[in-house]
PDB file of C-alpha atoms in Angstrom:
ATOM      1  CA  MET A  14      18.714  14.132  16.689  1.00 48.00           C
ATOM      2  CA  ALA A  15      21.424  11.964  17.574  1.00 49.00           C
ATOM      3  CA  SER A  16      20.917   8.935  15.379  1.00 49.00           C
ATOM      4  CA  ASP A  17      20.038  11.001  12.194  1.00 52.00           C
ATOM      5  CA  ALA A  18      23.651  12.550  12.052  1.00 50.00           C
ATOM      6  CA  PRO A  19      25.275   9.980  10.366  1.00 48.00           C
ATOM      7  CA  GLU A  20      21.983   9.460   8.131  1.00 48.00           C
ATOM      8  CA  LYS A  21      22.766  13.173   7.150  1.00 46.00           C
ATOM      9  CA  ALA A  22      26.777  12.479   6.646  1.00 46.00           C
ATOM     10  CA  VAL A  23      25.596   9.623   4.331  1.00 43.00           C
ATOM     11  CA  VAL A  24      23.526  11.805   2.307  1.00 44.00           C
ATOM     12  CA  ALA A  25      25.773  14.553   2.304  1.00 46.00           C
ATOM     13  CA  ASP A  26      28.556  12.614   1.020  1.00 48.00           C
ATOM     14  CA  GLU A  27      26.284  11.080  -1.908  1.00 47.00           C
ATOM     15  CA  SER A  28      25.059  14.487  -2.725  1.00 50.00           C
ATOM     16  CA  THR A  29      28.922  15.642  -2.915  1.00 49.00           C
ATOM     17  CA  ASP A  30      29.712  12.672  -5.217  1.00 48.00           C
ATOM     18  CA  HIS A  31      26.968  13.156  -7.536  1.00 52.00           C
ATOM     19  CA  ALA A  32      27.942  17.155  -7.712  1.00 51.00           C
ATOM     20  CA  ALA A  33      31.466  15.937  -8.624  1.00 48.00           C
ATOM     21  CA  GLY A  34      30.170  13.554 -10.926  1.00 50.00           C
ATOM     22  CA  LYS A  35      28.389  16.152 -12.898  1.00 53.00           C
ATOM     23  CA  GLU A  36      30.948  18.420 -12.574  1.00 53.00           C
ATOM     24  CA  ASP A  37      33.472  15.618 -14.338  1.00 50.00           C
ATOM     25  CA  SER A  38      30.629  14.922 -16.989  1.00 51.00           C
ATOM     26  CA  HIS A  39      30.299  18.541 -17.974  1.00 50.00           C
ATOM     27  CA  ARG A  40      34.179  18.823 -18.048  1.00 51.00           C
ATOM     28  CA  ARG A  41      34.153  15.877 -20.914  1.00 50.00           C
ATOM     29  CA  ARG A  42      31.830  17.510 -22.840  1.00 52.00           C
ATOM     30  CA  VAL A  43      33.036  21.352 -22.664  1.00 49.00           C
ATOM     31  CA  SER A  44      36.225  19.251 -23.810  1.00 56.00           C
ATOM     32  CA  LEU A  45      34.705  17.738 -26.787  1.00 50.00           C
ATOM     33  CA  VAL A  46      32.738  20.790 -27.477  1.00 56.00           C
ATOM     34  CA  ALA A  47      36.401  23.198 -27.210  1.00 57.00           C
ATOM     35  CA  ASN A  48      38.115  20.064 -29.309  1.00 56.00           C
ATOM     36  CA  VAL A  49      38.014  21.476 -32.985  1.00 59.00           C
ATOM     37  CA  GLU A  50      40.748  19.449 -34.437  1.00 62.00           C
ATOM     38  CA  GLY A  51      38.631  15.991 -33.547  1.00 62.00           C
ATOM     39  CA  GLU A  52      41.725  14.822 -32.354  1.00 69.00           C
ATOM     40  CA  ILE A  53      41.320  11.965 -29.875  1.00 76.00           C
ATOM     41  CA  GLU A  54      43.365  12.390 -25.896  1.00 80.00           C
ATOM     42  CA  ASN A  55      45.576   9.803 -25.261  1.00 84.00           C
ATOM     43  CA  PRO A  56      43.997   7.929 -22.829  1.00 85.00           C
ATOM     44  CA  LEU A  57      47.317   6.609 -20.533  1.00 87.00           C
ATOM     45  CA  ARG A  58      48.986  10.048 -20.170  1.00 83.00           C
ATOM     46  CA  ASP A  59      47.335  10.897 -16.931  1.00 85.00           C
ATOM     47  CA  ILE A  60      48.268   7.624 -15.542  1.00 88.00           C
ATOM     48  CA  SER A  61      50.701   7.062 -13.027  1.00 92.00           C
ATOM     49  CA  ARG A  62      53.946   4.712 -13.809  1.00 92.00           C
ATOM     50  CA  ALA A  63      52.856   2.293 -11.175  1.00 93.00           C
ATOM     51  CA  GLU A  64      48.961   2.079 -12.237  1.00 94.00           C
ATOM     52  CA  LEU A  65      49.847   1.716 -16.157  1.00 94.00           C
ATOM     53  CA  LEU A  66      52.373  -1.011 -15.252  1.00 94.00           C
ATOM     54  CA  GLU A  67      50.285  -2.617 -12.953  1.00 95.00           C
ATOM     55  CA  LYS A  68      47.193  -2.554 -15.081  1.00 94.00           C
ATOM     56  CA  VAL A  69      49.427  -3.896 -18.118  1.00 95.00           C
ATOM     57  CA  ASN A  70      49.788  -6.707 -15.778  1.00 95.00           C
ATOM     58  CA  ARG A  71      46.617  -7.313 -14.307  1.00 95.00           C
ATOM     59  CA  PHE A  72      45.732  -7.677 -18.658  1.00 94.00           C
ATOM     60  CA  HIS A  73      48.670 -10.257 -18.486  1.00 94.00           C
ATOM     61  CA  LYS A  74      47.626 -12.331 -15.638  1.00 93.00           C
ATOM     62  CA  ASP A  75      43.611 -12.518 -16.500  1.00 93.00           C
ATOM     63  CA  LYS A  76      44.335 -12.908 -20.789  1.00 91.00           C
ATOM     64  CA  GLY A  77      47.115 -16.088 -19.362  1.00 92.00           C
ATOM     65  CA  LEU A  78      49.091 -14.445 -21.965  1.00 91.00           C
ATOM     66  CA  PRO A  79      53.223 -16.052 -22.092  1.00 92.00           C
ATOM     67  CA  GLU A  80      55.405 -14.689 -19.660  1.00 92.00           C
ATOM     68  CA  ASP A  81      58.045 -13.840 -21.857  1.00 92.00           C
ATOM     69  CA  ILE A  82      56.277 -10.937 -23.417  1.00 93.00           C
ATOM     70  CA  LEU A  83      55.639  -9.095 -20.203  1.00 94.00           C
ATOM     71  CA  PRO A  84      58.531  -7.059 -20.741  1.00 93.00           C
ATOM     72  CA  LEU A  85      57.574  -6.456 -24.127  1.00 93.00           C
ATOM     73  CA  LEU A  86      53.966  -5.305 -23.118  1.00 94.00           C
ATOM     74  CA  ARG A  87      55.597  -3.175 -20.364  1.00 94.00           C
ATOM     75  CA  LYS A  88      57.509  -1.155 -22.759  1.00 94.00           C
ATOM     76  CA  GLY A  89      54.745  -1.024 -25.365  1.00 93.00           C
ATOM     77  CA  ALA A  90      52.472   0.424 -22.703  1.00 94.00           C
ATOM     78  CA  LEU A  91      55.422   3.315 -21.598  1.00 94.00           C
ATOM     79  CA  VAL A  92      55.782   4.384 -25.270  1.00 93.00           C
ATOM     80  CA  ALA A  93      52.495   4.406 -26.416  1.00 92.00           C
ATOM     81  CA  GLN A  94      51.850   6.370 -22.845  1.00 92.00           C
ATOM     82  CA  ASN A  95      54.173   9.079 -24.178  1.00 89.00           C
ATOM     83  CA  PRO A  96      55.502   8.166 -27.700  1.00 90.00           C
ATOM     84  CA  ALA A  97      56.638  11.371 -28.278  1.00 88.00           C
ATOM     85  CA  ASP A  98      59.455  11.431 -25.714  1.00 89.00           C
ATOM     86  CA  PHE A  99      60.552   7.582 -26.059  1.00 90.00           C
ATOM     87  CA  GLU A 100      64.382   8.696 -25.701  1.00 91.00           C
ATOM     88  CA  ALA A 101      63.701   9.400 -22.241  1.00 90.00           C
ATOM     89  CA  ILE A 102      61.756   6.111 -20.987  1.00 90.00           C
ATOM     90  CA  GLU A 103      64.567   4.134 -19.285  1.00 90.00           C
ATOM     91  CA  ASP A 104      63.217   0.633 -19.964  1.00 90.00           C
ATOM     92  CA  LEU A 105      63.893   0.714 -23.612  1.00 92.00           C
ATOM     93  CA  ASP A 106      66.839  -0.641 -24.927  1.00 91.00           C
ATOM     94  CA  GLU A 107      69.049   0.988 -27.578  1.00 93.00           C
ATOM     95  CA  ALA A 108      67.578  -1.628 -29.983  1.00 92.00           C
ATOM     96  CA  ASP A 109      63.962  -0.808 -28.285  1.00 92.00           C
ATOM     97  CA  LYS A 110      64.802   2.968 -29.674  1.00 91.00           C
ATOM     98  CA  ILE A 111      66.382   2.572 -33.277  1.00 91.00           C
ATOM     99  CA  ALA A 112      63.040   0.825 -34.695  1.00 88.00           C
ATOM    100  CA  LEU A 113      61.095   3.487 -32.896  1.00 90.00           C
ATOM    101  CA  ARG A 114      63.405   5.992 -34.495  1.00 91.00           C
ATOM    102  CA  GLU A 115      63.257   4.111 -37.854  1.00 88.00           C
ATOM    103  CA  GLU A 116      59.024   4.165 -37.858  1.00 85.00           C
ATOM    104  CA  THR A 117      60.015   7.624 -38.967  1.00 86.00           C
ATOM    105  CA  THR A 118      63.343   7.580 -40.787  1.00 88.00           C
ATOM    106  CA  HIS A 119      62.628   4.581 -42.459  1.00 85.00           C
ATOM    107  CA  ARG A 120      59.393   3.566 -42.391  1.00 81.00           C
ATOM    108  CA  TRP A 121      59.364   1.140 -45.017  1.00 82.00           C
ATOM    109  CA  LYS A 122      62.197  -0.816 -43.815  1.00 82.00           C
ATOM    110  CA  GLN A 123      60.714  -4.091 -42.778  1.00 81.00           C
ATOM    111  CA  PRO A 124      62.127  -7.977 -43.132  1.00 83.00           C
ATOM    112  CA  TRP A 125      61.662  -8.996 -46.773  1.00 87.00           C
ATOM    113  CA  PRO A 126      59.560 -12.218 -45.574  1.00 86.00           C
ATOM    114  CA  LEU A 127      56.681  -9.713 -44.252  1.00 85.00           C
ATOM    115  CA  TYR A 128      56.879  -8.603 -48.200  1.00 88.00           C
ATOM    116  CA  TYR A 129      56.603 -12.023 -49.360  1.00 86.00           C
ATOM    117  CA  THR A 130      53.718 -12.670 -47.024  1.00 87.00           C
ATOM    118  CA  ILE A 131      52.149  -9.829 -48.145  1.00 87.00           C
ATOM    119  CA  ILE A 132      52.753 -10.609 -51.809  1.00 90.00           C
ATOM    120  CA  LEU A 133      51.376 -13.895 -51.739  1.00 86.00           C
ATOM    121  CA  ASN A 134      48.676 -13.372 -49.250  1.00 86.00           C
ATOM    122  CA  SER A 135      47.511 -10.779 -51.961  1.00 88.00           C
ATOM    123  CA  ILE A 136      47.936 -13.309 -54.666  1.00 88.00           C
ATOM    124  CA  ALA A 137      45.734 -15.932 -52.436  1.00 86.00           C
ATOM    125  CA  ALA A 138      42.931 -12.534 -52.815  1.00 83.00           C
ATOM    126  CA  ALA A 139      43.221 -13.024 -56.099  1.00 87.00           C
ATOM    127  CA  ILE A 140      42.755 -16.499 -56.527  1.00 84.00           C
ATOM    128  CA  GLN A 141      39.427 -15.698 -55.181  1.00 80.00           C
ATOM    129  CA  GLY A 142      38.178 -13.391 -57.560  1.00 83.00           C
ATOM    130  CA  TRP A 143      40.309 -15.356 -60.344  1.00 84.00           C
ATOM    131  CA  ASP A 144      37.568 -18.900 -59.439  1.00 81.00           C
ATOM    132  CA  GLN A 145      34.825 -16.694 -58.909  1.00 80.00           C
ATOM    133  CA  THR A 146      35.028 -15.121 -62.413  1.00 84.00           C
ATOM    134  CA  GLY A 147      35.632 -18.334 -63.967  1.00 83.00           C
ATOM    135  CA  SER A 148      33.113 -19.989 -62.699  1.00 81.00           C
ATOM    136  CA  ASN A 149      30.798 -17.590 -63.705  1.00 81.00           C
ATOM    137  CA  GLY A 150      32.203 -17.458 -66.921  1.00 84.00           C
ATOM    138  CA  ALA A 151      31.440 -20.605 -67.780  1.00 86.00           C
ATOM    139  CA  ASN A 152      27.535 -20.313 -67.052  1.00 83.00           C
ATOM    140  CA  LEU A 153      28.448 -18.524 -71.278  1.00 84.00           C
ATOM    141  CA  SER A 154      29.019 -22.221 -72.256  1.00 87.00           C
ATOM    142  CA  PHE A 155      28.853 -25.838 -69.775  1.00 89.00           C
ATOM    143  CA  PRO A 156      25.555 -25.696 -69.791  1.00 88.00           C
ATOM    144  CA  GLN A 157      25.476 -26.424 -73.529  1.00 88.00           C
ATOM    145  CA  ALA A 158      28.651 -28.332 -73.907  1.00 88.00           C
ATOM    146  CA  LEU A 159      27.515 -30.896 -70.955  1.00 90.00           C
ATOM    147  CA  GLY A 160      24.031 -31.442 -72.388  1.00 87.00           C
ATOM    148  CA  ILE A 161      21.844 -29.535 -69.600  1.00 87.00           C
ATOM    149  CA  PRO A 162      20.589 -25.862 -71.805  1.00 84.00           C
ATOM    150  CA  ASP A 163      18.116 -24.056 -70.052  1.00 78.00           C
ATOM    151  CA  THR A 164      17.163 -21.337 -72.756  1.00 77.00           C
ATOM    152  CA  ALA A 165      14.162 -21.771 -74.767  1.00 71.00           C
ATOM    153  CA  GLY A 166      14.210 -22.913 -78.050  1.00 64.00           C
ATOM    154  CA  SER A 167      17.397 -25.327 -77.510  1.00 70.00           C
ATOM    155  CA  SER A 168      16.804 -28.876 -77.299  1.00 70.00           C
ATOM    156  CA  CYS A 169      15.004 -28.815 -73.474  1.00 70.00           C
ATOM    157  CA  GLY A 170      11.733 -27.282 -75.263  1.00 67.00           C
ATOM    158  CA  PRO A 171      10.215 -24.286 -76.620  1.00 67.00           C
ATOM    159  CA  VAL A 172       9.298 -22.559 -72.906  1.00 66.00           C
ATOM    160  CA  ALA A 173      12.507 -21.831 -70.989  1.00 66.00           C
ATOM    161  CA  ASN A 174      10.660 -21.935 -67.727  1.00 69.00           C
ATOM    162  CA  GLU A 175       9.138 -25.369 -68.211  1.00 70.00           C
ATOM    163  CA  GLY A 176       9.964 -28.820 -68.783  1.00 75.00           C
ATOM    164  CA  GLU A 177      13.041 -29.850 -68.905  1.00 82.00           C
ATOM    165  CA  CYS A 178      14.568 -26.416 -69.334  1.00 83.00           C
ATOM    166  CA  ALA A 179      13.064 -25.675 -66.180  1.00 84.00           C
ATOM    167  CA  LYS A 180      15.110 -29.046 -64.619  1.00 86.00           C
ATOM    168  CA  ASN A 181      17.734 -28.097 -65.981  1.00 87.00           C
ATOM    169  CA  SER A 182      17.692 -24.250 -65.045  1.00 87.00           C
ATOM    170  CA  TRP A 183      17.837 -25.865 -61.255  1.00 90.00           C
ATOM    171  CA  ILE A 184      21.195 -28.176 -61.902  1.00 91.00           C
ATOM    172  CA  ILE A 185      22.850 -25.037 -63.575  1.00 90.00           C
ATOM    173  CA  GLY A 186      22.123 -23.037 -60.364  1.00 90.00           C
ATOM    174  CA  PHE A 187      23.039 -26.304 -58.067  1.00 93.00           C
ATOM    175  CA  VAL A 188      26.396 -26.812 -60.210  1.00 93.00           C
ATOM    176  CA  ASN A 189      27.321 -22.911 -59.308  1.00 91.00           C
ATOM    177  CA  SER A 190      26.344 -23.008 -55.746  1.00 91.00           C
ATOM    178  CA  MET A 191      28.279 -26.000 -55.015  1.00 93.00           C
ATOM    179  CA  PRO A 192      31.236 -24.144 -53.779  1.00 92.00           C
ATOM    180  CA  TYR A 193      29.420 -22.008 -51.230  1.00 91.00           C
ATOM    181  CA  ILE A 194      27.310 -24.923 -50.380  1.00 94.00           C
ATOM    182  CA  THR A 195      30.441 -26.597 -49.627  1.00 94.00           C
ATOM    183  CA  ILE A 196      31.934 -23.705 -47.915  1.00 92.00           C
ATOM    184  CA  CYS A 197      28.992 -23.454 -45.837  1.00 92.00           C
ATOM    185  CA  LEU A 198      28.156 -26.822 -44.678  1.00 93.00           C
ATOM    186  CA  PHE A 199      32.229 -28.195 -44.701  1.00 93.00           C
ATOM    187  CA  ALA A 200      34.666 -25.802 -45.477  1.00 91.00           C
ATOM    188  CA  GLY A 201      33.762 -23.278 -42.828  1.00 87.00           C
ATOM    189  CA  TRP A 202      33.410 -25.801 -40.254  1.00 91.00           C
ATOM    190  CA  ILE A 203      36.665 -27.995 -40.071  1.00 93.00           C
ATOM    191  CA  SER A 204      38.785 -24.459 -40.643  1.00 92.00           C
ATOM    192  CA  ASP A 205      39.195 -23.925 -37.439  1.00 92.00           C
ATOM    193  CA  PRO A 206      40.222 -27.280 -35.985  1.00 94.00           C
ATOM    194  CA  LEU A 207      43.115 -27.656 -39.129  1.00 94.00           C
ATOM    195  CA  ASN A 208      44.071 -24.652 -37.743  1.00 94.00           C
ATOM    196  CA  ASP A 209      44.818 -25.611 -34.240  1.00 93.00           C
ATOM    197  CA  LEU A 210      46.408 -29.084 -36.473  1.00 94.00           C
ATOM    198  CA  LEU A 211      47.959 -27.533 -38.993  1.00 93.00           C
ATOM    199  CA  GLY A 212      49.224 -23.950 -38.084  1.00 92.00           C
ATOM    200  CA  ARG A 213      47.889 -21.253 -40.602  1.00 92.00           C
ATOM    201  CA  ARG A 214      50.341 -22.094 -43.214  1.00 91.00           C
ATOM    202  CA  GLY A 215      49.476 -25.700 -43.239  1.00 93.00           C
ATOM    203  CA  VAL A 216      46.072 -25.221 -44.116  1.00 93.00           C
ATOM    204  CA  ILE A 217      47.152 -22.590 -46.718  1.00 92.00           C
ATOM    205  CA  PHE A 218      48.910 -24.888 -48.354  1.00 93.00           C
ATOM    206  CA  ILE A 219      46.575 -27.311 -48.510  1.00 94.00           C
ATOM    207  CA  ALA A 220      43.802 -24.660 -49.131  1.00 93.00           C
ATOM    208  CA  ALA A 221      46.468 -23.867 -52.476  1.00 91.00           C
ATOM    209  CA  ILE A 222      46.511 -27.994 -53.653  1.00 93.00           C
ATOM    210  CA  PHE A 223      42.806 -27.720 -53.597  1.00 93.00           C
ATOM    211  CA  SER A 224      42.268 -24.409 -55.445  1.00 90.00           C
ATOM    212  CA  LEU A 225      44.776 -25.513 -57.826  1.00 90.00           C
ATOM    213  CA  LEU A 226      44.046 -28.917 -59.040  1.00 92.00           C
ATOM    214  CA  ALA A 227      40.356 -28.288 -58.708  1.00 91.00           C
ATOM    215  CA  PRO A 228      40.351 -25.401 -62.138  1.00 89.00           C
ATOM    216  CA  PHE A 229      42.385 -28.616 -64.081  1.00 92.00           C
ATOM    217  CA  GLY A 230      39.039 -31.064 -63.236  1.00 92.00           C
ATOM    218  CA  MET A 231      36.320 -28.450 -63.960  1.00 91.00           C
ATOM    219  CA  GLY A 232      38.241 -28.112 -67.240  1.00 89.00           C
ATOM    220  CA  LEU A 233      38.199 -31.898 -68.222  1.00 92.00           C
ATOM    221  CA  SER A 234      34.908 -32.770 -66.982  1.00 92.00           C
ATOM    222  CA  GLN A 235      32.486 -34.402 -69.195  1.00 93.00           C
ATOM    223  CA  THR A 236      28.904 -34.457 -67.284  1.00 93.00           C
ATOM    224  CA  TRP A 237      27.545 -31.633 -64.887  1.00 93.00           C
ATOM    225  CA  GLY A 238      27.601 -34.642 -61.843  1.00 93.00           C
ATOM    226  CA  GLU A 239      31.949 -34.544 -62.305  1.00 94.00           C
ATOM    227  CA  LEU A 240      31.601 -30.482 -62.469  1.00 94.00           C
ATOM    228  CA  ALA A 241      29.875 -30.778 -59.674  1.00 94.00           C
ATOM    229  CA  VAL A 242      32.400 -32.392 -58.064  1.00 95.00           C
ATOM    230  CA  CYS A 243      35.073 -30.484 -59.063  1.00 93.00           C
ATOM    231  CA  ARG A 244      33.383 -27.161 -57.539  1.00 93.00           C
ATOM    232  CA  MET A 245      32.815 -28.801 -54.648  1.00 95.00           C
ATOM    233  CA  LEU A 246      36.670 -29.556 -54.165  1.00 94.00           C
ATOM    234  CA  LEU A 247      37.194 -25.758 -55.209  1.00 93.00           C
ATOM    235  CA  GLY A 248      35.112 -25.234 -52.358  1.00 93.00           C
ATOM    236  CA  ILE A 249      37.060 -26.684 -49.893  1.00 94.00           C
ATOM    237  CA  GLY A 250      40.521 -24.623 -50.934  1.00 93.00           C
ATOM    238  CA  MET A 251      38.636 -21.469 -51.090  1.00 91.00           C
ATOM    239  CA  GLY A 252      36.600 -21.863 -47.589  1.00 92.00           C
ATOM    240  CA  LEU A 253      40.078 -23.009 -46.628  1.00 93.00           C
ATOM    241  CA  LYS A 254      41.664 -20.299 -47.877  1.00 91.00           C
ATOM    242  CA  GLU A 255      39.316 -17.212 -47.089  1.00 88.00           C
ATOM    243  CA  VAL A 256      39.525 -17.962 -43.500  1.00 89.00           C
ATOM    244  CA  THR A 257      42.738 -18.558 -42.882  1.00 92.00           C
ATOM    245  CA  VAL A 258      44.891 -16.289 -45.285  1.00 91.00           C
ATOM    246  CA  PRO A 259      43.170 -13.254 -43.023  1.00 89.00           C
ATOM    247  CA  VAL A 260      43.724 -14.119 -39.671  1.00 90.00           C
ATOM    248  CA  PHE A 261      47.582 -15.136 -40.815  1.00 90.00           C
ATOM    249  CA  SER A 262      47.476 -11.496 -41.985  1.00 87.00           C
ATOM    250  CA  ALA A 263      46.754  -9.705 -39.267  1.00 87.00           C
ATOM    251  CA  GLU A 264      49.022 -11.803 -37.126  1.00 85.00           C
ATOM    252  CA  ASN A 265      52.017 -10.892 -39.430  1.00 83.00           C
ATOM    253  CA  ALA A 266      51.045  -6.825 -39.239  1.00 71.00           C
TER     254      ALA A 266
END
């Protein structure tokens, strides 16, 4: 009988833990039901300062982050824990507090290089649309101009989907898809190593050169082969740009 006592104690402890877990779960459900405003509670609110900073240190170590940003991570965690009372946080110096105050008093006060970056990145996005719109609009004229019509009754024949007309349709489709084939098979794959080698701005600069010169080549093309090659070059610019610019924007946010 005496040997049964520890087992009963273990069972009792497990029952207590299970009951406590059910109570916590029930409390959370009640809290969510009572939360008629739909506001999410600050998950850092009930964590002690020591535990919070320990979590920051562990995160910094686990992610292998540079040592010089650890003080910033600690300050950020303390502010995130109690953003409404950041003035009372002793770890913040006056410059930190001024920056936090100005988030309310001077909401649009940002460094001018940030505005330049936003404008230029927006232009990069606009160029993507211009490239696609220009390529689509060229479909109205380049098949006839380059001798590959695919419409019924043209020089390719009386039926659109037969003979020379069918062949020309495949050529036109190939020319139209060339930028995206290039992105899929080449540009998308080289963007990551190029970013490591040249940095974000270097890759964006190279992409801008391709995006600038390729349309001139397309405008001067005399055969569908030349047009396809120029669109391939355009695909390199589009691929590098559309992969790199969003990341660069996020890193500047």
